[in-house]
Amino acid sequence: MRSVKVIVSFVFTLSLLSFPSSGFQSDELLVDDEEFGLEGSPQPRSPEPIPTRSPPVTAPTRKRHSDLDSDSKIQFSLEHAFGDSDFSPAGTFSARLKTWSHGGQTLTKLRFSRNSFTDEDKEKFKNLLESDDFYRIRIPSNVLSPPGRDFVISSVKARCLPREGLDEHFVIHMEGVNVLAVNYGSPGSCPYPRNLKLPAKWSFSSHTVLKNSEQAPRAPVFTEEILGGENAEGEVVQPPERSFWAKYWMYLIPLGLIVMNAITQAMNMPEEQATGQGQPSAGAVQRGPSSAAQIGRESVNVFFPVNGSYLVWPRPLNTEINLCIKILELKYFVGSRISEVKL
Amino acid sequence: MPITHAFLLFFIFSSLQPTLSLYEDQVGLTDWHQQYIGKVKQAVFHTHKTGRKRVVVSTEDNVIATLDLRRGEIFWRHVLGHNDVVDGIVIALGKYVITLSSEGSILRAWNLPDGQMVWESSLHGPKHSKSLLVMTNVVIEKDNVVIIFSNGRLHAVSCIDGEVLWNKDFEVESLKVQKVIQPPGSNFVYVVGFAASSHFEMYQINAKNGELLKHESAAFSGGFSGEVSLVSSETLVALDSTGLILLRIRFHKGNVSIQQTPISNLVEDSLGPAVIIPSSIMELFAIKINAVTIFIRVTGTGKLEVVEKANHETAVGDALSISEGQQAFGLVQHAGRDIHLTVKLAHDWGGDLLKESIKMDQQRGLVHKVFINNYVRTDGSYGFRALIVMEDHSLLLLQQGAIVWSREDGLASIIDVTTSELPVERAGVSVAKVELNLFEWLKGHMLKLKGTLMLASPEDIAAIQYMRLKSSEKSKMTRDHNGFRKLLIALTRAGKLFALHTGDGRIVWSLLLQSLHKSEACQHPIGLNLCPWQVPHHHALDENPSVLVVGRCGPSSDAPGVISFVDSYTGKELSSSSLVHSVAQVIPLPYTDSTEQRLHLLIDADKHAHLYPKTPEAIGIFQREFSNIYWYSVEDDNGIIKGYALKSKCDGTVADKFCFGSRELWSIVLPSESEKIIATVTRKLNEAVHTQAKLIAADQDVMYKYISRNLLFVATVAPKASGEIGSVTPEESWLVVYLIDTVTGFVLHRVTHHGSQGPVEAVFSENWVVYHYFNLRAHRYEMSVIEIYDQSWADNKDVWKLVVGKHNLTSPISSYSRSEVVTKSQSYFFTHSLKAIAVTSTAKGITSKQLLIGTIGDQVLALDKRFLDPRRSVNPTQAEREEGIIPLTDSLPIIPQSYITHNLRVEGLRGIITVPAKLESTTLVFAHGLDLFFTHFAPSRTYDSLTEDFSCALLLITIVVLVAAIFVTWVLSQRKELQDKWR
């Protein structure tokens, strides 16, 4: 155990030292250790920067090395197929297998090195692009004893991959040492009428994400004192006490209207009587045009909203009452006009 | 005047107080409830006493019921659990029904008049065996005794209190007891059976104390097979293991003798092995060779003679003692469209006591069982009535050459349900017989008016209620404006299709499917699916819709399939065919051809896809969409989910252009040691979603629902925890749920509930899943919700982009685009365990949703989806409250008023189906189990229509009165003013 640790740390320092040179592949791998997410890549390294991504890998801290939990390095292979062809090796995933003190095993620090396409592969891939066919990959369902029960397969329409180079994105769903599923596709969108586009470079830029199961949130538990079930429910069912006006406005408004109506009528009555008694014809004639003009102007306002009154129902109370009064006046006016005509 | 009108309307609306529950007079207005019992297994008549004549029945759906012999109604009914199979029933002491159930381990006595349980006792024994229940006339200390053989032990139980008086084990290991016989007037019982397949064993046991009186055995080298028939109290008839030799076994006075008679000696042209039809008729038994039933008499001297060979389908009933030493038995034979019911005396084949011919509906199929009962006619002679069970599981009572009543008990076992629209009302087609004339209409409205004004007398109220319940509107055979009237088409286990009218639940037509009929080629046909096949919209006037019924011959998935097409209006089978391939999956495709037939893919066991209908046009449509068709399979036994695309040709040797191969695109392999699939749920195909955007008022934001038709919800548990609740500790059980895109196989969401266990019931709608499971740590059931939102649409919020047209709202969506989803979830405790869960569905998806929960008490509870909102928090802000977010509670409320089944129970609830009506606010809910229940349900109340009891007449009359009053007052005021002016 101790010796393993020593070796690991030794290799580690070595790798740090040799960082700039990037000569051996093994060195590269360990350098990548620093940023544990990235993988990649192809022997003829592409000049532009490879997108980096930090996947939510569990327990990435280095301190764990000194824990009781032991870890070992494992590898499993990626295989690909063009259309319906047979699967052939396409790359290698390597990761650390961490054995926890409670017995569980998880993978960490997954990285991926992809074999570059041979000319034959390129030809096949071109054919796939032309026929808008599937590019399929598979990995073993158990990383310790491949292929486990079966291979986990995923596929994508080949036309989704080419951008500048070939962009791919792996999401590996793990449960302990078992791979449940691998989601393989392009990192971005792949709009539906898929257009034929050949990649400028035949190099892959790969992103890998390792996902373990999430814990479900617990159901909230309340103690009775804080928020009894009944209390909360009662709150929902019973709205807060409303004011007198809020409760009974629907009765009060019509009542008010009726009272207003009665009052106006009562007020009009003596007035009419008084004027009528005084000088019947002259008064009527005098009042006629002036009030007609006034009401005529109003009447536009009156009739239009009345017709649509249920659409604009909750209008200010005053307007409503005014309208009623105007209508009543109008009625009297019309009545007096008719009587005038009769005269 | 318009203002008064407006006021009036306003008053009317404000007086309509919204109600959650139902008023007494609304019961039965839109809902109906039907009770069934299932296929009858055994029937015992109880007609000796004066009073209500009844028959006690036990059924294959584990129901014990008593039925009224006059009308066939249920007096009382008990539904035993699904593993509590009834083995036998007897009537004891004239007032108790004694039932043996649960593989002979539970004996219960029920009070005959009211069905109360009187006592229950459990019987245990050393090994599993056949269960026999025998009523004896032995009396021990004034107790009548019932003798039970079950679990390898003989028990004598008192009828009064269920106490076990004695029991007796048998020392022979391999004893298979066939019969327990008590010779009349004796104090002992014979227990007879076979041991080691070549020994006949006979035990004579004292019924008083269980003492072994005698044990004899006889060896027969040929072995025994199948059932036995009792021809006297001391003689049995059995068949040897080849089925070619008849054995007459006589155990008189403890001496066992076996006499062999080859069947070929009796029947010249006998072909193949025979089967004994188990019976216990004195001196007579029946065997069946191929389809021929042969009746054989056993004379006192042991001679066998054939009395009749019946070529027609025949059903034989058990014997019935009618008088001292005389036995009668019933026999039903098919002859064309008629059935012949014959009651014969056991000892005299020629003399028929009764011979009746009854016209039988062809859709009921063959007679499966006959039970006869005698009564004394008014002239003093014996009359007979017969209860018959038909192939479609219906139950009929025959008396005096007529069908007295019939029960459609096939409806107790519905497999699948679909709906169909009714015909459009046409000018030429008269529906006058259900139409009311004007006078009746007016009368009805006057009555309603009286009711509203509280002037109605009790008789009037009764008349109003009757009128409302029997409203011809709701049971018309035409389409209605609101889409409430539909046909519910149900496929039952017996292979029969029923069309029920949603208005009143009556059977419009029924059809016993020929393709699901037992035949030479298809020994055990079972129905699988029912899909709408042709739904004419453009030709709705001149074409009838049709349904597709898919079945297969036998329980295994590689058995050949059968399909048939049935007209939804007439119930005629348009065509049917048996398929060369098997049927593992039926996929309705979202494409229709020019005759509006829906394209279907039938996936067989070899993962070949077969396209239906088999027309060149269908191929054309299919080829166009070929590359966009994907399908998936869930292999729950080995925990693998696979996705497929189609290949242009079948791999098989036969050239079939309607057959397509499959290519595996993705697979998800669940580790078999830690996960076992227990539930998978998808969205309903025809679900309408009104809007994809969800406004979050609290932070002035929009979230986009992730609405994909290709989502699959999978729930797995630890293999150890797949048993009963409580069989594992919380530490070793977990529940994992997955949301999987079925096109690409992407796992969009995966979450583990530690310490939780199945069974899981789930429902998937729009962008959310609600699932129900048991939390072992909290010792309670829980319901969780997962809502999925699409982040990749989030940049569409910019109004400017919408204005300029730079949004991507109209571009087609590809599953291969990596979608950024976010999920929100929350769990709540729930008191009940569930039998089924569904969600309301409305025509446009605008109305808010409610969950319909089939509780363990066989009721349907409506629960607002807002209670299962993951955004609930303890103290919602004002904005959140306005949005309708309910403060967080740990458990979901069960509001008694929201049981949509009211006080009714849908016994044995198995499924809840929701169908949108045309009226947006309303959804039609059909719950089925043993019982059927249908109702209209408005999740947000009927905001788009006036209620049923809204009186149009009152409104009209009020308006007329008001107009008249205005005119009168106008005239009056005019006159008054004139007078004033003249003054």
PDB file of C-alpha atoms in Angstrom, chain A residues 83-84 133-134 136 141 149-157 160 169 171 173-175 178-181 183-194 211-222 227 232-233 235-236 249-250 254 257 269 280 306-307 309-310 313 320 332 335-336 338-339 342, chain B residues 2-3 5-7 9-11 627-628 630 638-640 642 645 647 663-675 736 738 744-747 749-754 777 782 812-814 816-818 825-829 874 881 886-890 893 895 970 974 976-978 981-983:
ATOM      1  CA  GLY A  83     -24.132   2.298 -39.898  1.00  0.00           C
ATOM      2  CA  ASP A  84     -24.794  -1.393 -39.566  1.00  0.00           C
ATOM      3  CA  ASP A 133     -27.000   7.354 -41.281  1.00  0.00           C
ATOM      4  CA  PHE A 134     -26.097   6.508 -37.733  1.00  0.00           C
ATOM      5  CA  ARG A 136     -22.828   4.079 -33.285  1.00  0.00           C
ATOM      6  CA  SER A 141     -21.686  -2.213 -19.097  1.00  0.00           C
ATOM      7  CA  ARG A 149     -23.922  -8.265 -19.019  1.00  0.00           C
ATOM      8  CA  ASP A 150     -24.043  -6.511 -22.316  1.00  0.00           C
ATOM      9  CA  PHE A 151     -22.614  -3.536 -24.116  1.00  0.00           C
ATOM     10  CA  VAL A 152     -24.196  -0.164 -23.625  1.00  0.00           C
ATOM     11  CA  ILE A 153     -24.890   1.293 -27.022  1.00  0.00           C
ATOM     12  CA  SER A 154     -25.559   4.820 -28.144  1.00  0.00           C
ATOM     13  CA  SER A 155     -25.760   6.362 -31.556  1.00  0.00           C
ATOM     14  CA  VAL A 156     -26.118   9.640 -33.292  1.00  0.00           C
ATOM     15  CA  LYS A 157     -26.886  10.774 -36.805  1.00  0.00           C
ATOM     16  CA  CYS A 160     -24.695  15.991 -36.150  1.00  0.00           C
ATOM     17  CA  HIS A 169     -19.932  14.602 -26.200  1.00  0.00           C
ATOM     18  CA  VAL A 171     -22.312  11.462 -20.778  1.00  0.00           C
ATOM     19  CA  HIS A 173     -24.192   7.255 -16.347  1.00  0.00           C
ATOM     20  CA  MET A 174     -22.585   5.076 -13.703  1.00  0.00           C
ATOM     21  CA  GLU A 175     -23.767   3.108 -10.760  1.00  0.00           C
ATOM     22  CA  ASN A 178     -21.622  -0.507 -13.789  1.00  0.00           C
ATOM     23  CA  VAL A 179     -22.253   1.682 -16.768  1.00  0.00           C
ATOM     24  CA  LEU A 180     -26.000   2.092 -17.085  1.00  0.00           C
ATOM     25  CA  ALA A 181     -26.089   4.211 -20.169  1.00  0.00           C
ATOM     26  CA  ASN A 183     -25.449   9.376 -24.039  1.00  0.00           C
ATOM     27  CA  TYR A 184     -23.487  10.183 -27.129  1.00  0.00           C
ATOM     28  CA  GLY A 185     -24.047  13.118 -29.369  1.00  0.00           C
ATOM     29  CA  SER A 186     -22.874  16.469 -30.466  1.00  0.00           C
ATOM     30  CA  PRO A 187     -22.237  19.002 -27.741  1.00  0.00           C
ATOM     31  CA  GLY A 188     -24.608  21.560 -29.180  1.00  0.00           C
ATOM     32  CA  SER A 189     -27.735  21.562 -31.212  1.00  0.00           C
ATOM     33  CA  CYS A 190     -28.385  19.591 -34.342  1.00  0.00           C
ATOM     34  CA  PRO A 191     -31.153  21.388 -36.216  1.00  0.00           C
ATOM     35  CA  TYR A 192     -33.510  19.101 -38.010  1.00  0.00           C
ATOM     36  CA  PRO A 193     -33.085  19.397 -41.703  1.00  0.00           C
ATOM     37  CA  ARG A 194     -29.576  18.038 -41.245  1.00  0.00           C
ATOM     38  CA  LYS A 211     -22.720  11.117 -13.893  1.00  0.00           C
ATOM     39  CA  ASN A 212     -23.722   9.301 -10.795  1.00  0.00           C
ATOM     40  CA  SER A 213     -27.189   9.084  -9.389  1.00  0.00           C
ATOM     41  CA  GLU A 214     -28.571  12.052  -7.529  1.00  0.00           C
ATOM     42  CA  GLN A 215     -30.251  11.794  -4.199  1.00  0.00           C
ATOM     43  CA  ALA A 216     -33.905  12.649  -4.184  1.00  0.00           C
ATOM     44  CA  PRO A 217     -34.949  15.466  -1.881  1.00  0.00           C
ATOM     45  CA  ARG A 218     -36.551  14.228   1.283  1.00  0.00           C
ATOM     46  CA  ALA A 219     -40.185  14.940   1.848  1.00  0.00           C
ATOM     47  CA  PRO A 220     -40.444  17.959   4.134  1.00  0.00           C
ATOM     48  CA  VAL A 221     -41.257  17.007   7.690  1.00  0.00           C
ATOM     49  CA  PHE A 222     -42.926  19.566   9.876  1.00  0.00           C
ATOM     50  CA  LEU A 227     -47.171  24.115  10.966  1.00  0.00           C
ATOM     51  CA  ALA A 232     -51.943  24.919   6.691  1.00  0.00           C
ATOM     52  CA  GLU A 233     -54.846  23.362   4.999  1.00  0.00           C
ATOM     53  CA  GLU A 235     -55.324  28.549   5.551  1.00  0.00           C
ATOM     54  CA  VAL A 236     -55.696  27.388   2.039  1.00  0.00           C
ATOM     55  CA  TRP A 249     -70.683  45.095  -2.377  1.00  0.00           C
ATOM     56  CA  MET A 250     -72.883  43.138  -4.724  1.00  0.00           C
ATOM     57  CA  PRO A 254     -77.992  47.771  -6.349  1.00  0.00           C
ATOM     58  CA  LEU A 257     -78.973  52.547  -6.925  1.00  0.00           C
ATOM     59  CA  MET A 269     -91.631  65.123  -8.391  1.00  0.00           C
ATOM     60  CA  PRO A 280     -96.828  75.346 -17.730  1.00  0.00           C
ATOM     61  CA  VAL A 306     -75.177  51.228 -21.496  1.00  0.00           C
ATOM     62  CA  ASN A 307     -75.316  48.883 -24.413  1.00  0.00           C
ATOM     63  CA  SER A 309     -72.544  47.696 -19.809  1.00  0.00           C
ATOM     64  CA  TYR A 310     -71.848  44.142 -18.852  1.00  0.00           C
ATOM     65  CA  TRP A 313     -69.227  46.322 -15.347  1.00  0.00           C
ATOM     66  CA  GLU A 320     -73.203  54.432 -12.869  1.00  0.00           C
ATOM     67  CA  TYR A 332     -88.814  62.965 -18.335  1.00  0.00           C
ATOM     68  CA  GLY A 335     -92.169  62.735 -21.853  1.00  0.00           C
ATOM     69  CA  SER A 336     -92.308  66.490 -21.778  1.00  0.00           C
ATOM     70  CA  ILE A 338     -94.180  64.427 -26.365  1.00  0.00           C
ATOM     71  CA  SER A 339     -96.597  66.373 -24.292  1.00  0.00           C
ATOM     72  CA  LYS A 342     -99.377  67.123 -28.330  1.00  0.00           C
TER      73      LYS A 342
ATOM     74  CA  PRO B   2     -80.401  46.865 -21.001  1.00  0.00           C
ATOM     75  CA  ILE B   3     -79.156  47.927 -17.631  1.00  0.00           C
ATOM     76  CA  HIS B   5     -80.898  42.989 -18.120  1.00  0.00           C
ATOM     77  CA  ALA B   6     -77.303  43.335 -17.137  1.00  0.00           C
ATOM     78  CA  PHE B   7     -78.255  43.477 -13.516  1.00  0.00           C
ATOM     79  CA  LEU B   9     -77.544  38.467 -15.418  1.00  0.00           C
ATOM     80  CA  PHE B  10     -75.238  39.756 -12.790  1.00  0.00           C
ATOM     81  CA  PHE B  11     -77.541  38.579 -10.030  1.00  0.00           C
ATOM     82  CA  SER B 627     -36.161   7.819 -41.144  1.00  0.00           C
ATOM     83  CA  ASN B 628     -38.071   9.586 -38.382  1.00  0.00           C
ATOM     84  CA  TYR B 630     -38.026   5.048 -33.778  1.00  0.00           C
ATOM     85  CA  ASN B 638     -33.501  -8.729 -17.498  1.00  0.00           C
ATOM     86  CA  GLY B 639     -33.460  -4.985 -17.005  1.00  0.00           C
ATOM     87  CA  ILE B 640     -32.504  -3.795 -20.484  1.00  0.00           C
ATOM     88  CA  LYS B 642     -33.361  -0.744 -26.026  1.00  0.00           C
ATOM     89  CA  ALA B 645     -34.708   2.441 -35.795  1.00  0.00           C
ATOM     90  CA  LYS B 647     -34.433  -1.056 -41.612  1.00  0.00           C
ATOM     91  CA  ARG B 663     -31.531  -1.927 -35.881  1.00  0.00           C
ATOM     92  CA  GLU B 664     -30.492  -1.322 -32.360  1.00  0.00           C
ATOM     93  CA  LEU B 665     -29.594   2.308 -31.751  1.00  0.00           C
ATOM     94  CA  TRP B 666     -29.149   2.513 -28.044  1.00  0.00           C
ATOM     95  CA  SER B 667     -29.368   0.384 -24.975  1.00  0.00           C
ATOM     96  CA  ILE B 668     -29.499   0.970 -21.286  1.00  0.00           C
ATOM     97  CA  VAL B 669     -28.324  -1.933 -19.180  1.00  0.00           C
ATOM     98  CA  LEU B 670     -29.422  -1.797 -15.586  1.00  0.00           C
ATOM     99  CA  PRO B 671     -27.216  -3.789 -13.227  1.00  0.00           C
ATOM    100  CA  SER B 672     -29.243  -6.880 -12.408  1.00  0.00           C
ATOM    101  CA  GLU B 673     -27.872  -7.119  -8.879  1.00  0.00           C
ATOM    102  CA  SER B 674     -29.076  -3.683  -7.854  1.00  0.00           C
ATOM    103  CA  GLU B 675     -32.006  -2.678 -10.026  1.00  0.00           C
ATOM    104  CA  VAL B 736     -34.381   4.810  -8.740  1.00  0.00           C
ATOM    105  CA  TYR B 738     -35.255   7.623 -14.762  1.00  0.00           C
ATOM    106  CA  THR B 744     -31.770   8.947 -28.521  1.00  0.00           C
ATOM    107  CA  GLY B 745     -31.678   6.935 -25.319  1.00  0.00           C
ATOM    108  CA  PHE B 746     -30.463   9.922 -23.343  1.00  0.00           C
ATOM    109  CA  VAL B 747     -31.012   9.676 -19.638  1.00  0.00           C
ATOM    110  CA  HIS B 749     -32.808  12.680 -15.241  1.00  0.00           C
ATOM    111  CA  ARG B 750     -31.981  10.022 -12.741  1.00  0.00           C
ATOM    112  CA  VAL B 751     -32.647  10.193  -9.058  1.00  0.00           C
ATOM    113  CA  THR B 752     -32.463   7.731  -6.178  1.00  0.00           C
ATOM    114  CA  HIS B 753     -34.864   7.530  -3.269  1.00  0.00           C
ATOM    115  CA  HIS B 754     -33.030   5.657  -0.544  1.00  0.00           C
ATOM    116  CA  ARG B 777     -37.891   5.173   6.749  1.00  0.00           C
ATOM    117  CA  GLU B 782     -45.066   9.198  -0.568  1.00  0.00           C
ATOM    118  CA  PRO B 812     -38.398  21.787 -36.137  1.00  0.00           C
ATOM    119  CA  ILE B 813     -37.121  20.184 -32.988  1.00  0.00           C
ATOM    120  CA  SER B 814     -34.639  17.372 -33.242  1.00  0.00           C
ATOM    121  CA  TYR B 816     -30.394  14.866 -31.467  1.00  0.00           C
ATOM    122  CA  SER B 817     -29.944  18.410 -30.318  1.00  0.00           C
ATOM    123  CA  ARG B 818     -28.510  18.265 -26.863  1.00  0.00           C
ATOM    124  CA  SER B 825     -38.885  17.901  -7.765  1.00  0.00           C
ATOM    125  CA  GLN B 826     -40.513  17.579  -4.409  1.00  0.00           C
ATOM    126  CA  SER B 827     -41.944  14.753  -2.317  1.00  0.00           C
ATOM    127  CA  TYR B 828     -45.006  14.710  -0.120  1.00  0.00           C
ATOM    128  CA  PHE B 829     -46.507  12.150   2.170  1.00  0.00           C
ATOM    129  CA  VAL B 874     -43.235  27.205   3.553  1.00  0.00           C
ATOM    130  CA  ARG B 881     -49.583  33.264  -3.623  1.00  0.00           C
ATOM    131  CA  ILE B 886     -49.985  26.684  -1.863  1.00  0.00           C
ATOM    132  CA  PRO B 887     -47.851  26.918   1.285  1.00  0.00           C
ATOM    133  CA  LEU B 888     -45.748  23.822   1.762  1.00  0.00           C
ATOM    134  CA  THR B 889     -47.088  21.028   3.869  1.00  0.00           C
ATOM    135  CA  ASP B 890     -45.497  17.670   4.440  1.00  0.00           C
ATOM    136  CA  PRO B 893     -54.618  16.702   1.926  1.00  0.00           C
ATOM    137  CA  ILE B 895     -60.582  16.446   1.088  1.00  0.00           C
ATOM    138  CA  TRP B 970     -93.866  54.451 -19.221  1.00  0.00           C
ATOM    139  CA  GLN B 974     -96.713  59.661 -19.699  1.00  0.00           C
ATOM    140  CA  LYS B 976     -99.443  61.350 -15.415  1.00  0.00           C
ATOM    141  CA  GLU B 977     -97.239  63.962 -16.972  1.00  0.00           C
ATOM    142  CA  LEU B 978     -99.908  64.857 -19.439  1.00  0.00           C
ATOM    143  CA  LYS B 981     -99.348  69.566 -17.774  1.00  0.00           C
ATOM    144  CA  TRP B 982    -103.040  70.007 -18.217  1.00  0.00           C
ATOM    145  CA  ARG B 983    -103.340  71.001 -14.661  1.00  0.00           C
TER     146      ARG B 983
END
